[in-house]
Amino acid sequence: MATIRVPSALRLLTANQADVEVDAPTVRAALAALDQKHPGIAKKVLDGDAVKPFIRIYVGPDDIEALQGLDTPVTTRDEIAIIPALAGGR
Amino acid sequence: MKATVVGAGGLGGPLALALGAAGVELVVVDPDLVEVSNLHRQIQFTAGDVGAAKATTLAARVVAAGGRAKGYKLRWVTEDADDLSADSDLIVEGSDDPATKFAVADWAVARSKPYVIAAALRFGGNILVGAPGTACYRCLFEEPAAADTCAAAGVLGPVVGAIGGAAAAFALAIARNGARGNLGTLYAFDDLRSSPDPRIVRFSPRADCTACAQRKAS
């Protein structure tokens, strides 16, 4: 199973679970599986069929933009990291 | 060496105190007043500061510690940026406003100044270290969007101190030697309760980045 690394900023949606294992062949399918387990999180990451512009997704060390986007294949050993722009700090 | 610190709150406090103590002359910009609810994380302020302007109060703390600083109670916007920051050698951003982060980064790219953008939320934070000629904040995150803020999602008090301190270290590295190895890099601290180690994200310039295109055109 691939592991999705959920950033702390989004963990309110995963009951504070940092790592969620999913069985999926692509990043798109992995996010769908994540949303099935934790409804609502896909809306935070995706805008329709695209990744929201202020969010980056990495498979291992690579930005999926430099791979095949949401169709990037994932294997059972891959870590998918969601990295959002943050705004807090005041 | 002179720097602008945008934001005088949880991140701006440690940033300004550290940079000021290191001998960097500061311009501190923030439109807000100190509130009681700030005190658990904005430890540069005391209960006696409630109701005072954050920018001028923080600047006074820097001066009291032996540094040089001037505070301005206003929001940093592009229209005033040249008046406030043109003579700064670098600009460091620690506000809670996505649009301000993009505005600071875009202005820094346009004016060929190095910059640090910091943010903290819940248990972690991000720090982006940028400079002309490297991939910029907009290359990575493209455009501002409604994002969770500390007021909505919360932040653990010490997290802003840790992220602000780390951002100050990167800013000082820029001030001292240019910090070549850090430029064009995002440091994503996920959960400081479990690990202080950031994920280091090195990214490339985006071909359709409007900020980079404007710099090349000017």
PDB file of C-alpha atoms in Angstrom:
ATOM      1  CA  MET A   1       0.000   0.000   0.000  1.00  0.00           C
ATOM      2  CA  ALA A   2       1.215   3.518  -0.770  1.00  0.00           C
ATOM      3  CA  THR A   3       1.325   5.984   2.091  1.00  0.00           C
ATOM      4  CA  ILE A   4      -0.193   9.454   1.885  1.00  0.00           C
ATOM      5  CA  ARG A   5       1.527  11.924   4.183  1.00  0.00           C
ATOM      6  CA  VAL A   6      -1.181  14.325   5.344  1.00  0.00           C
ATOM      7  CA  PRO A   7       0.184  17.726   6.426  1.00  0.00           C
ATOM      8  CA  SER A   8      -0.665  18.840   9.931  1.00  0.00           C
ATOM      9  CA  ALA A   9      -2.702  21.694   8.457  1.00  0.00           C
ATOM     10  CA  LEU A  10      -5.170  19.158   7.013  1.00  0.00           C
ATOM     11  CA  ARG A  11      -5.168  16.608   9.808  1.00  0.00           C
ATOM     12  CA  LEU A  12      -8.365  17.937  11.328  1.00  0.00           C
ATOM     13  CA  LEU A  13      -9.956  16.040   8.434  1.00  0.00           C
ATOM     14  CA  THR A  14      -8.161  12.771   9.179  1.00  0.00           C
ATOM     15  CA  ALA A  15      -8.749  12.633  12.924  1.00  0.00           C
ATOM     16  CA  ASN A  16      -5.120  13.739  13.334  1.00  0.00           C
ATOM     17  CA  GLN A  17      -3.800  10.761  11.372  1.00  0.00           C
ATOM     18  CA  ALA A  18      -0.529  11.760   9.698  1.00  0.00           C
ATOM     19  CA  ASP A  19      -0.043   8.732   7.457  1.00  0.00           C
ATOM     20  CA  VAL A  20      -2.874   7.107   5.601  1.00  0.00           C
ATOM     21  CA  GLU A  21      -2.275   3.911   3.636  1.00  0.00           C
ATOM     22  CA  VAL A  22      -4.136   3.487   0.392  1.00  0.00           C
ATOM     23  CA  ASP A  23      -4.242   0.814  -2.267  1.00  0.00           C
ATOM     24  CA  ALA A  24      -4.186   2.719  -5.551  1.00  0.00           C
ATOM     25  CA  PRO A  25      -2.295   2.660  -8.862  1.00  0.00           C
ATOM     26  CA  THR A  26      -2.063   6.448  -9.379  1.00  0.00           C
ATOM     27  CA  VAL A  27      -1.988   9.665  -7.386  1.00  0.00           C
ATOM     28  CA  ARG A  28      -5.536  10.430  -8.535  1.00  0.00           C
ATOM     29  CA  ALA A  29      -6.799   7.073  -7.294  1.00  0.00           C
ATOM     30  CA  ALA A  30      -4.839   7.469  -4.076  1.00  0.00           C
ATOM     31  CA  LEU A  31      -6.520  10.799  -3.352  1.00  0.00           C
ATOM     32  CA  ALA A  32      -9.928   9.259  -4.119  1.00  0.00           C
ATOM     33  CA  ALA A  33      -9.163   6.448  -1.698  1.00  0.00           C
ATOM     34  CA  LEU A  34      -8.048   8.982   0.902  1.00  0.00           C
ATOM     35  CA  ASP A  35     -11.297  10.875   0.467  1.00  0.00           C
ATOM     36  CA  GLN A  36     -13.278   7.662   0.915  1.00  0.00           C
ATOM     37  CA  LYS A  37     -11.559   7.079   4.230  1.00  0.00           C
ATOM     38  CA  HIS A  38     -11.700  10.726   5.278  1.00  0.00           C
ATOM     39  CA  PRO A  39     -14.504  12.501   3.404  1.00  0.00           C
ATOM     40  CA  GLY A  40     -13.904  16.128   2.547  1.00  0.00           C
ATOM     41  CA  ILE A  41     -10.145  16.083   2.206  1.00  0.00           C
ATOM     42  CA  ALA A  42     -10.177  15.847  -1.605  1.00  0.00           C
ATOM     43  CA  LYS A  43     -12.016  19.166  -1.771  1.00  0.00           C
ATOM     44  CA  LYS A  44      -9.139  20.773   0.119  1.00  0.00           C
ATOM     45  CA  VAL A  45      -6.571  19.438  -2.332  1.00  0.00           C
ATOM     46  CA  LEU A  46      -8.310  19.319  -5.689  1.00  0.00           C
ATOM     47  CA  ASP A  47     -10.177  21.856  -7.755  1.00  0.00           C
ATOM     48  CA  GLY A  48     -12.232  19.681 -10.064  1.00  0.00           C
ATOM     49  CA  ASP A  49      -9.731  17.583 -11.972  1.00  0.00           C
ATOM     50  CA  ALA A  50      -6.651  19.581 -11.017  1.00  0.00           C
ATOM     51  CA  VAL A  51      -4.513  20.098  -7.961  1.00  0.00           C
ATOM     52  CA  LYS A  52      -5.257  23.459  -6.354  1.00  0.00           C
ATOM     53  CA  PRO A  53      -2.585  25.989  -7.304  1.00  0.00           C
ATOM     54  CA  PHE A  54      -1.387  26.602  -3.742  1.00  0.00           C
ATOM     55  CA  ILE A  55      -0.892  22.905  -3.053  1.00  0.00           C
ATOM     56  CA  ARG A  56       1.959  20.727  -4.297  1.00  0.00           C
ATOM     57  CA  ILE A  57       1.983  16.962  -4.311  1.00  0.00           C
ATOM     58  CA  TYR A  58       5.173  14.945  -4.254  1.00  0.00           C
ATOM     59  CA  VAL A  59       5.749  11.258  -4.898  1.00  0.00           C
ATOM     60  CA  GLY A  60       8.958  10.567  -3.069  1.00  0.00           C
ATOM     61  CA  PRO A  61      11.241  13.513  -3.891  1.00  0.00           C
ATOM     62  CA  ASP A  62       9.459  14.465  -7.116  1.00  0.00           C
ATOM     63  CA  ASP A  63       6.722  17.032  -7.726  1.00  0.00           C
ATOM     64  CA  ILE A  64       3.992  15.265  -9.698  1.00  0.00           C
ATOM     65  CA  GLU A  65       3.932  18.311 -12.027  1.00  0.00           C
ATOM     66  CA  ALA A  66       7.284  17.066 -13.292  1.00  0.00           C
ATOM     67  CA  LEU A  67       5.951  13.532 -13.649  1.00  0.00           C
ATOM     68  CA  GLN A  68       2.501  12.676 -14.996  1.00  0.00           C
ATOM     69  CA  GLY A  69       0.434  14.914 -12.777  1.00  0.00           C
ATOM     70  CA  LEU A  70      -2.454  13.169 -11.071  1.00  0.00           C
ATOM     71  CA  ASP A  71      -1.904  10.187 -13.370  1.00  0.00           C
ATOM     72  CA  THR A  72       1.556   9.595 -11.895  1.00  0.00           C
ATOM     73  CA  PRO A  73       1.798   5.897 -11.032  1.00  0.00           C
ATOM     74  CA  VAL A  74       2.440   4.938  -7.439  1.00  0.00           C
ATOM     75  CA  THR A  75       3.743   1.712  -6.010  1.00  0.00           C
ATOM     76  CA  THR A  76       3.249   0.133  -2.636  1.00  0.00           C
ATOM     77  CA  ARG A  77       6.516   1.600  -1.418  1.00  0.00           C
ATOM     78  CA  ASP A  78       5.798   5.186  -2.462  1.00  0.00           C
ATOM     79  CA  GLU A  79       5.120   8.064  -0.107  1.00  0.00           C
ATOM     80  CA  ILE A  80       2.749  10.704  -1.456  1.00  0.00           C
ATOM     81  CA  ALA A  81       3.261  14.022   0.319  1.00  0.00           C
ATOM     82  CA  ILE A  82       0.739  16.853   0.232  1.00  0.00           C
ATOM     83  CA  ILE A  83       2.417  20.223   0.798  1.00  0.00           C
ATOM     84  CA  PRO A  84       0.110  23.243   1.095  1.00  0.00           C
ATOM     85  CA  ALA A  85       1.030  26.901   1.180  1.00  0.00           C
ATOM     86  CA  LEU A  86       0.451  28.103   4.735  1.00  0.00           C
ATOM     87  CA  ALA A  87      -0.625  31.534   5.849  1.00  0.00           C
ATOM     88  CA  GLY A  88      -0.679  31.463   9.626  1.00  0.00           C
ATOM     89  CA  GLY A  89       1.822  33.120  11.863  1.00  0.00           C
ATOM     90  CA  ARG A  90       0.471  36.278  13.372  1.00  0.00           C
TER      91      ARG A  90
ATOM     92  CA  MET B   1      22.623  45.561   6.490  1.00  0.00           C
ATOM     93  CA  LYS B   2      18.969  46.552   6.555  1.00  0.00           C
ATOM     94  CA  ALA B   3      15.876  44.340   6.417  1.00  0.00           C
ATOM     95  CA  THR B   4      12.121  44.763   6.313  1.00  0.00           C
ATOM     96  CA  VAL B   5      10.129  42.459   8.592  1.00  0.00           C
ATOM     97  CA  VAL B   6       6.516  42.170   7.442  1.00  0.00           C
ATOM     98  CA  GLY B   7       4.358  41.075  10.361  1.00  0.00           C
ATOM     99  CA  ALA B   8       5.089  41.713  14.035  1.00  0.00           C
ATOM    100  CA  GLY B   9       3.194  38.770  15.487  1.00  0.00           C
ATOM    101  CA  GLY B  10       4.136  35.206  16.301  1.00  0.00           C
ATOM    102  CA  LEU B  11       6.691  34.920  13.525  1.00  0.00           C
ATOM    103  CA  GLY B  12       7.665  38.576  13.274  1.00  0.00           C
ATOM    104  CA  GLY B  13       8.563  38.731  16.977  1.00  0.00           C
ATOM    105  CA  PRO B  14      11.372  36.161  16.993  1.00  0.00           C
ATOM    106  CA  LEU B  15      12.427  37.282  13.527  1.00  0.00           C
ATOM    107  CA  ALA B  16      12.836  40.918  14.517  1.00  0.00           C
ATOM    108  CA  LEU B  17      14.439  40.235  17.888  1.00  0.00           C
ATOM    109  CA  ALA B  18      16.963  37.809  16.385  1.00  0.00           C
ATOM    110  CA  LEU B  19      17.833  39.961  13.393  1.00  0.00           C
ATOM    111  CA  GLY B  20      17.970  43.143  15.478  1.00  0.00           C
ATOM    112  CA  ALA B  21      20.269  41.516  18.040  1.00  0.00           C
ATOM    113  CA  ALA B  22      22.509  40.380  15.189  1.00  0.00           C
ATOM    114  CA  GLY B  23      22.985  43.979  14.092  1.00  0.00           C
ATOM    115  CA  VAL B  24      20.536  44.131  11.209  1.00  0.00           C
ATOM    116  CA  GLU B  25      18.719  47.477  11.009  1.00  0.00           C
ATOM    117  CA  LEU B  26      14.989  46.830  10.741  1.00  0.00           C
ATOM    118  CA  VAL B  27      11.798  48.244   9.326  1.00  0.00           C
ATOM    119  CA  VAL B  28       8.876  46.472  11.051  1.00  0.00           C
ATOM    120  CA  VAL B  29       5.458  46.672   9.393  1.00  0.00           C
ATOM    121  CA  ASP B  30       2.154  45.429  10.824  1.00  0.00           C
ATOM    122  CA  PRO B  31      -1.331  47.002  10.949  1.00  0.00           C
ATOM    123  CA  ASP B  32      -2.581  45.229  14.068  1.00  0.00           C
ATOM    124  CA  LEU B  33      -2.891  45.992  17.754  1.00  0.00           C
ATOM    125  CA  VAL B  34      -1.812  43.592  20.488  1.00  0.00           C
ATOM    126  CA  GLU B  35      -4.701  41.477  21.777  1.00  0.00           C
ATOM    127  CA  VAL B  36      -4.931  39.344  24.912  1.00  0.00           C
ATOM    128  CA  SER B  37      -5.403  36.251  22.735  1.00  0.00           C
ATOM    129  CA  ASN B  38      -1.987  36.896  21.125  1.00  0.00           C
ATOM    130  CA  LEU B  39       0.037  36.653  24.305  1.00  0.00           C
ATOM    131  CA  HIS B  40       0.401  32.859  24.487  1.00  0.00           C
ATOM    132  CA  ARG B  41       2.458  32.817  21.290  1.00  0.00           C
ATOM    133  CA  GLN B  42       3.643  36.393  20.714  1.00  0.00           C
ATOM    134  CA  ILE B  43       6.009  36.377  23.646  1.00  0.00           C
ATOM    135  CA  GLN B  44       7.655  39.634  22.634  1.00  0.00           C
ATOM    136  CA  PHE B  45       4.559  41.322  24.103  1.00  0.00           C
ATOM    137  CA  THR B  46       3.291  41.587  27.678  1.00  0.00           C
ATOM    138  CA  ALA B  47      -0.164  42.097  29.123  1.00  0.00           C
ATOM    139  CA  GLY B  48       0.725  45.761  29.451  1.00  0.00           C
ATOM    140  CA  ASP B  49       1.052  46.016  25.655  1.00  0.00           C
ATOM    141  CA  VAL B  50      -2.584  45.054  24.958  1.00  0.00           C
ATOM    142  CA  GLY B  51      -4.101  47.722  22.725  1.00  0.00           C
ATOM    143  CA  ALA B  52      -0.741  49.032  21.515  1.00  0.00           C
ATOM    144  CA  ALA B  53       0.426  48.840  17.915  1.00  0.00           C
ATOM    145  CA  LYS B  54       2.388  45.650  17.313  1.00  0.00           C
ATOM    146  CA  ALA B  55       4.860  47.178  14.871  1.00  0.00           C
ATOM    147  CA  THR B  56       5.990  50.087  17.011  1.00  0.00           C
ATOM    148  CA  THR B  57       5.963  48.018  20.217  1.00  0.00           C
ATOM    149  CA  LEU B  58       8.123  45.306  18.649  1.00  0.00           C
ATOM    150  CA  ALA B  59      10.468  47.908  17.169  1.00  0.00           C
ATOM    151  CA  ALA B  60      10.818  49.427  20.648  1.00  0.00           C
ATOM    152  CA  ARG B  61      11.728  45.984  22.054  1.00  0.00           C
ATOM    153  CA  VAL B  62      14.423  45.603  19.388  1.00  0.00           C
ATOM    154  CA  VAL B  63      15.810  49.033  20.264  1.00  0.00           C
ATOM    155  CA  ALA B  64      15.676  48.233  23.992  1.00  0.00           C
ATOM    156  CA  ALA B  65      17.800  45.162  23.263  1.00  0.00           C
ATOM    157  CA  GLY B  66      20.413  47.339  21.603  1.00  0.00           C
ATOM    158  CA  GLY B  67      19.271  47.081  18.016  1.00  0.00           C
ATOM    159  CA  ARG B  68      18.024  49.578  15.452  1.00  0.00           C
ATOM    160  CA  ALA B  69      14.409  49.409  14.302  1.00  0.00           C
ATOM    161  CA  LYS B  70      11.505  51.539  13.247  1.00  0.00           C
ATOM    162  CA  GLY B  71       7.913  50.328  13.357  1.00  0.00           C
ATOM    163  CA  TYR B  72       5.055  51.268  11.040  1.00  0.00           C
ATOM    164  CA  LYS B  73       1.443  50.518  11.941  1.00  0.00           C
ATOM    165  CA  LEU B  74       0.179  49.720   8.491  1.00  0.00           C
ATOM    166  CA  ARG B  75      -0.346  46.827   6.135  1.00  0.00           C
ATOM    167  CA  TRP B  76       2.559  46.211   3.760  1.00  0.00           C
ATOM    168  CA  VAL B  77       1.171  46.629   0.245  1.00  0.00           C
ATOM    169  CA  THR B  78       2.930  46.834  -3.083  1.00  0.00           C
ATOM    170  CA  GLU B  79       1.871  50.452  -3.593  1.00  0.00           C
ATOM    171  CA  ASP B  80       3.865  51.569  -0.520  1.00  0.00           C
ATOM    172  CA  ALA B  81       6.613  49.005  -0.824  1.00  0.00           C
ATOM    173  CA  ASP B  82       9.242  51.200  -2.424  1.00  0.00           C
ATOM    174  CA  ASP B  83       8.765  53.859   0.270  1.00  0.00           C
ATOM    175  CA  LEU B  84       9.096  51.315   3.076  1.00  0.00           C
ATOM    176  CA  SER B  85      11.526  48.773   1.751  1.00  0.00           C
ATOM    177  CA  ALA B  86      13.513  50.084  -1.203  1.00  0.00           C
ATOM    178  CA  ASP B  87      16.621  50.571   0.941  1.00  0.00           C
ATOM    179  CA  SER B  88      16.301  47.163   2.613  1.00  0.00           C
ATOM    180  CA  ASP B  89      18.842  44.563   1.563  1.00  0.00           C
ATOM    181  CA  LEU B  90      16.367  41.765   2.180  1.00  0.00           C
ATOM    182  CA  ILE B  91      12.740  41.322   3.146  1.00  0.00           C
ATOM    183  CA  VAL B  92      11.307  38.753   5.540  1.00  0.00           C
ATOM    184  CA  GLU B  93       7.594  37.974   5.616  1.00  0.00           C
ATOM    185  CA  GLY B  94       5.744  36.510   8.587  1.00  0.00           C
ATOM    186  CA  SER B  95       2.179  37.755   8.248  1.00  0.00           C
ATOM    187  CA  ASP B  96      -0.924  35.567   8.202  1.00  0.00           C
ATOM    188  CA  ASP B  97      -2.216  36.863   4.884  1.00  0.00           C
ATOM    189  CA  PRO B  98      -1.701  34.791   1.709  1.00  0.00           C
ATOM    190  CA  ALA B  99      -1.972  37.852  -0.547  1.00  0.00           C
ATOM    191  CA  THR B 100       0.742  39.658   1.426  1.00  0.00           C
ATOM    192  CA  LYS B 101       3.075  36.690   1.072  1.00  0.00           C
ATOM    193  CA  PHE B 102       2.683  36.741  -2.698  1.00  0.00           C
ATOM    194  CA  ALA B 103       2.976  40.545  -2.815  1.00  0.00           C
ATOM    195  CA  VAL B 104       6.225  40.497  -0.826  1.00  0.00           C
ATOM    196  CA  ALA B 105       7.704  37.712  -2.919  1.00  0.00           C
ATOM    197  CA  ASP B 106       6.672  39.336  -6.209  1.00  0.00           C
ATOM    198  CA  TRP B 107       8.058  42.715  -5.140  1.00  0.00           C
ATOM    199  CA  ALA B 108      11.331  41.130  -4.002  1.00  0.00           C
ATOM    200  CA  VAL B 109      11.692  39.319  -7.319  1.00  0.00           C
ATOM    201  CA  ALA B 110      10.931  42.532  -9.243  1.00  0.00           C
ATOM    202  CA  ARG B 111      13.437  44.537  -7.161  1.00  0.00           C
ATOM    203  CA  SER B 112      16.094  41.801  -7.226  1.00  0.00           C
ATOM    204  CA  LYS B 113      16.159  41.393  -3.452  1.00  0.00           C
ATOM    205  CA  PRO B 114      16.524  38.162  -1.463  1.00  0.00           C
ATOM    206  CA  TYR B 115      13.570  37.222   0.699  1.00  0.00           C
ATOM    207  CA  VAL B 116      12.250  34.735   3.232  1.00  0.00           C
ATOM    208  CA  ILE B 117       8.572  33.807   3.486  1.00  0.00           C
ATOM    209  CA  ALA B 118       7.518  32.095   6.717  1.00  0.00           C
ATOM    210  CA  ALA B 119       4.220  30.631   7.880  1.00  0.00           C
ATOM    211  CA  ALA B 120       3.059  28.534  10.814  1.00  0.00           C
ATOM    212  CA  LEU B 121      -0.152  26.670  11.469  1.00  0.00           C
ATOM    213  CA  ARG B 122      -1.196  24.116  14.070  1.00  0.00           C
ATOM    214  CA  PHE B 123       1.994  22.121  14.764  1.00  0.00           C
ATOM    215  CA  GLY B 124       4.190  22.999  11.784  1.00  0.00           C
ATOM    216  CA  GLY B 125       5.151  25.597   9.257  1.00  0.00           C
ATOM    217  CA  ASN B 126       6.839  26.455   5.992  1.00  0.00           C
ATOM    218  CA  ILE B 127       9.834  28.614   5.207  1.00  0.00           C
ATOM    219  CA  LEU B 128      10.729  29.558   1.661  1.00  0.00           C
ATOM    220  CA  VAL B 129      14.107  31.119   0.954  1.00  0.00           C
ATOM    221  CA  GLY B 130      14.272  32.987  -2.318  1.00  0.00           C
ATOM    222  CA  ALA B 131      16.427  35.298  -4.356  1.00  0.00           C
ATOM    223  CA  PRO B 132      16.513  36.696  -7.860  1.00  0.00           C
ATOM    224  CA  GLY B 133      17.485  34.124 -10.418  1.00  0.00           C
ATOM    225  CA  THR B 134      16.057  31.208  -8.466  1.00  0.00           C
ATOM    226  CA  ALA B 135      12.587  29.716  -8.493  1.00  0.00           C
ATOM    227  CA  CYS B 136      10.251  32.014  -6.587  1.00  0.00           C
ATOM    228  CA  TYR B 137       7.297  31.710  -4.219  1.00  0.00           C
ATOM    229  CA  ARG B 138       4.876  32.107  -7.117  1.00  0.00           C
ATOM    230  CA  CYS B 139       6.741  29.449  -9.114  1.00  0.00           C
ATOM    231  CA  LEU B 140       5.835  27.009  -6.350  1.00  0.00           C
ATOM    232  CA  PHE B 141       2.397  28.078  -5.139  1.00  0.00           C
ATOM    233  CA  GLU B 142       1.157  30.024  -8.171  1.00  0.00           C
ATOM    234  CA  GLU B 143      -1.525  32.248  -6.619  1.00  0.00           C
ATOM    235  CA  PRO B 144      -3.036  33.288  -3.281  1.00  0.00           C
ATOM    236  CA  ALA B 145      -6.006  31.388  -2.005  1.00  0.00           C
ATOM    237  CA  ALA B 146      -8.136  31.309   1.083  1.00  0.00           C
ATOM    238  CA  ALA B 147      -6.036  29.363   3.542  1.00  0.00           C
ATOM    239  CA  ASP B 148      -6.589  28.347   7.120  1.00  0.00           C
ATOM    240  CA  THR B 149      -5.216  30.867   9.591  1.00  0.00           C
ATOM    241  CA  CYS B 150      -4.087  30.526  13.181  1.00  0.00           C
ATOM    242  CA  ALA B 151      -7.357  32.109  14.267  1.00  0.00           C
ATOM    243  CA  ALA B 152      -9.353  29.403  12.513  1.00  0.00           C
ATOM    244  CA  ALA B 153      -7.172  26.298  12.754  1.00  0.00           C
ATOM    245  CA  GLY B 154      -5.049  27.223  15.766  1.00  0.00           C
ATOM    246  CA  VAL B 155      -1.316  27.107  16.329  1.00  0.00           C
ATOM    247  CA  LEU B 156       0.741  25.690  19.157  1.00  0.00           C
ATOM    248  CA  GLY B 157       2.448  28.645  20.831  1.00  0.00           C
ATOM    249  CA  PRO B 158       6.053  27.436  20.619  1.00  0.00           C
ATOM    250  CA  VAL B 159       5.669  26.536  16.941  1.00  0.00           C
ATOM    251  CA  VAL B 160       5.722  30.176  15.838  1.00  0.00           C
ATOM    252  CA  GLY B 161       8.875  30.737  17.911  1.00  0.00           C
ATOM    253  CA  ALA B 162      10.592  27.779  16.301  1.00  0.00           C
ATOM    254  CA  ILE B 163       9.563  28.692  12.750  1.00  0.00           C
ATOM    255  CA  GLY B 164      10.341  32.382  13.319  1.00  0.00           C
ATOM    256  CA  GLY B 165      13.750  31.491  14.737  1.00  0.00           C
ATOM    257  CA  ALA B 166      14.558  29.216  11.816  1.00  0.00           C
ATOM    258  CA  ALA B 167      13.427  31.909   9.370  1.00  0.00           C
ATOM    259  CA  ALA B 168      15.728  34.390  11.114  1.00  0.00           C
ATOM    260  CA  ALA B 169      18.622  31.951  10.724  1.00  0.00           C
ATOM    261  CA  PHE B 170      17.975  31.708   6.996  1.00  0.00           C
ATOM    262  CA  ALA B 171      17.707  35.497   6.750  1.00  0.00           C
ATOM    263  CA  LEU B 172      21.015  35.921   8.566  1.00  0.00           C
ATOM    264  CA  ALA B 173      22.611  33.384   6.246  1.00  0.00           C
ATOM    265  CA  ILE B 174      21.454  35.506   3.321  1.00  0.00           C
ATOM    266  CA  ALA B 175      22.773  38.624   5.041  1.00  0.00           C
ATOM    267  CA  ARG B 176      26.171  37.088   5.714  1.00  0.00           C
ATOM    268  CA  ASN B 177      27.008  35.075   2.651  1.00  0.00           C
ATOM    269  CA  GLY B 178      24.102  34.839   0.314  1.00  0.00           C
ATOM    270  CA  ALA B 179      23.061  31.363   1.513  1.00  0.00           C
ATOM    271  CA  ARG B 180      23.524  29.963  -1.945  1.00  0.00           C
ATOM    272  CA  GLY B 181      22.621  26.428  -0.934  1.00  0.00           C
ATOM    273  CA  ASN B 182      19.268  27.485   0.516  1.00  0.00           C
ATOM    274  CA  LEU B 183      17.944  29.652  -2.280  1.00  0.00           C
ATOM    275  CA  GLY B 184      14.893  28.442  -4.156  1.00  0.00           C
ATOM    276  CA  THR B 185      14.082  25.976  -1.403  1.00  0.00           C
ATOM    277  CA  LEU B 186      11.006  25.339   0.720  1.00  0.00           C
ATOM    278  CA  TYR B 187      11.496  23.902   4.184  1.00  0.00           C
ATOM    279  CA  ALA B 188       8.271  22.222   5.282  1.00  0.00           C
ATOM    280  CA  PHE B 189       8.194  21.501   9.017  1.00  0.00           C
ATOM    281  CA  ASP B 190       5.299  19.108   9.380  1.00  0.00           C
ATOM    282  CA  ASP B 191       4.826  18.524  13.101  1.00  0.00           C
ATOM    283  CA  LEU B 192       7.380  19.961  15.489  1.00  0.00           C
ATOM    284  CA  ARG B 193       5.982  17.866  18.341  1.00  0.00           C
ATOM    285  CA  SER B 194       7.341  14.741  16.696  1.00  0.00           C
ATOM    286  CA  SER B 195      10.272  15.935  14.592  1.00  0.00           C
ATOM    287  CA  PRO B 196      12.224  19.164  14.106  1.00  0.00           C
ATOM    288  CA  ASP B 197      13.452  17.978  10.712  1.00  0.00           C
ATOM    289  CA  PRO B 198      11.898  19.683   7.709  1.00  0.00           C
ATOM    290  CA  ARG B 199      11.097  18.166   4.378  1.00  0.00           C
ATOM    291  CA  ILE B 200      13.418  20.007   2.006  1.00  0.00           C
ATOM    292  CA  VAL B 201      11.703  20.811  -1.264  1.00  0.00           C
ATOM    293  CA  ARG B 202      13.939  22.115  -4.031  1.00  0.00           C
ATOM    294  CA  PHE B 203      11.919  23.306  -6.959  1.00  0.00           C
ATOM    295  CA  SER B 204      12.561  24.724 -10.389  1.00  0.00           C
ATOM    296  CA  PRO B 205      11.380  27.963 -11.996  1.00  0.00           C
ATOM    297  CA  ARG B 206       7.946  27.534 -13.581  1.00  0.00           C
ATOM    298  CA  ALA B 207       7.864  28.482 -17.247  1.00  0.00           C
ATOM    299  CA  ASP B 208       4.606  30.456 -16.966  1.00  0.00           C
ATOM    300  CA  CYS B 209       5.392  32.224 -13.671  1.00  0.00           C
ATOM    301  CA  THR B 210       4.181  35.822 -14.007  1.00  0.00           C
ATOM    302  CA  ALA B 211       6.557  37.172 -11.344  1.00  0.00           C
ATOM    303  CA  CYS B 212       9.627  35.731 -13.044  1.00  0.00           C
ATOM    304  CA  ALA B 213       8.380  36.884 -16.450  1.00  0.00           C
ATOM    305  CA  GLN B 214       7.954  40.465 -15.196  1.00  0.00           C
ATOM    306  CA  ARG B 215      11.471  40.485 -13.794  1.00  0.00           C
ATOM    307  CA  LYS B 216      12.914  39.263 -17.072  1.00  0.00           C
ATOM    308  CA  ALA B 217      10.921  41.872 -19.003  1.00  0.00           C
ATOM    309  CA  SER B 218      12.055  44.799 -16.843  1.00  0.00           C
TER     310      SER B 218
END
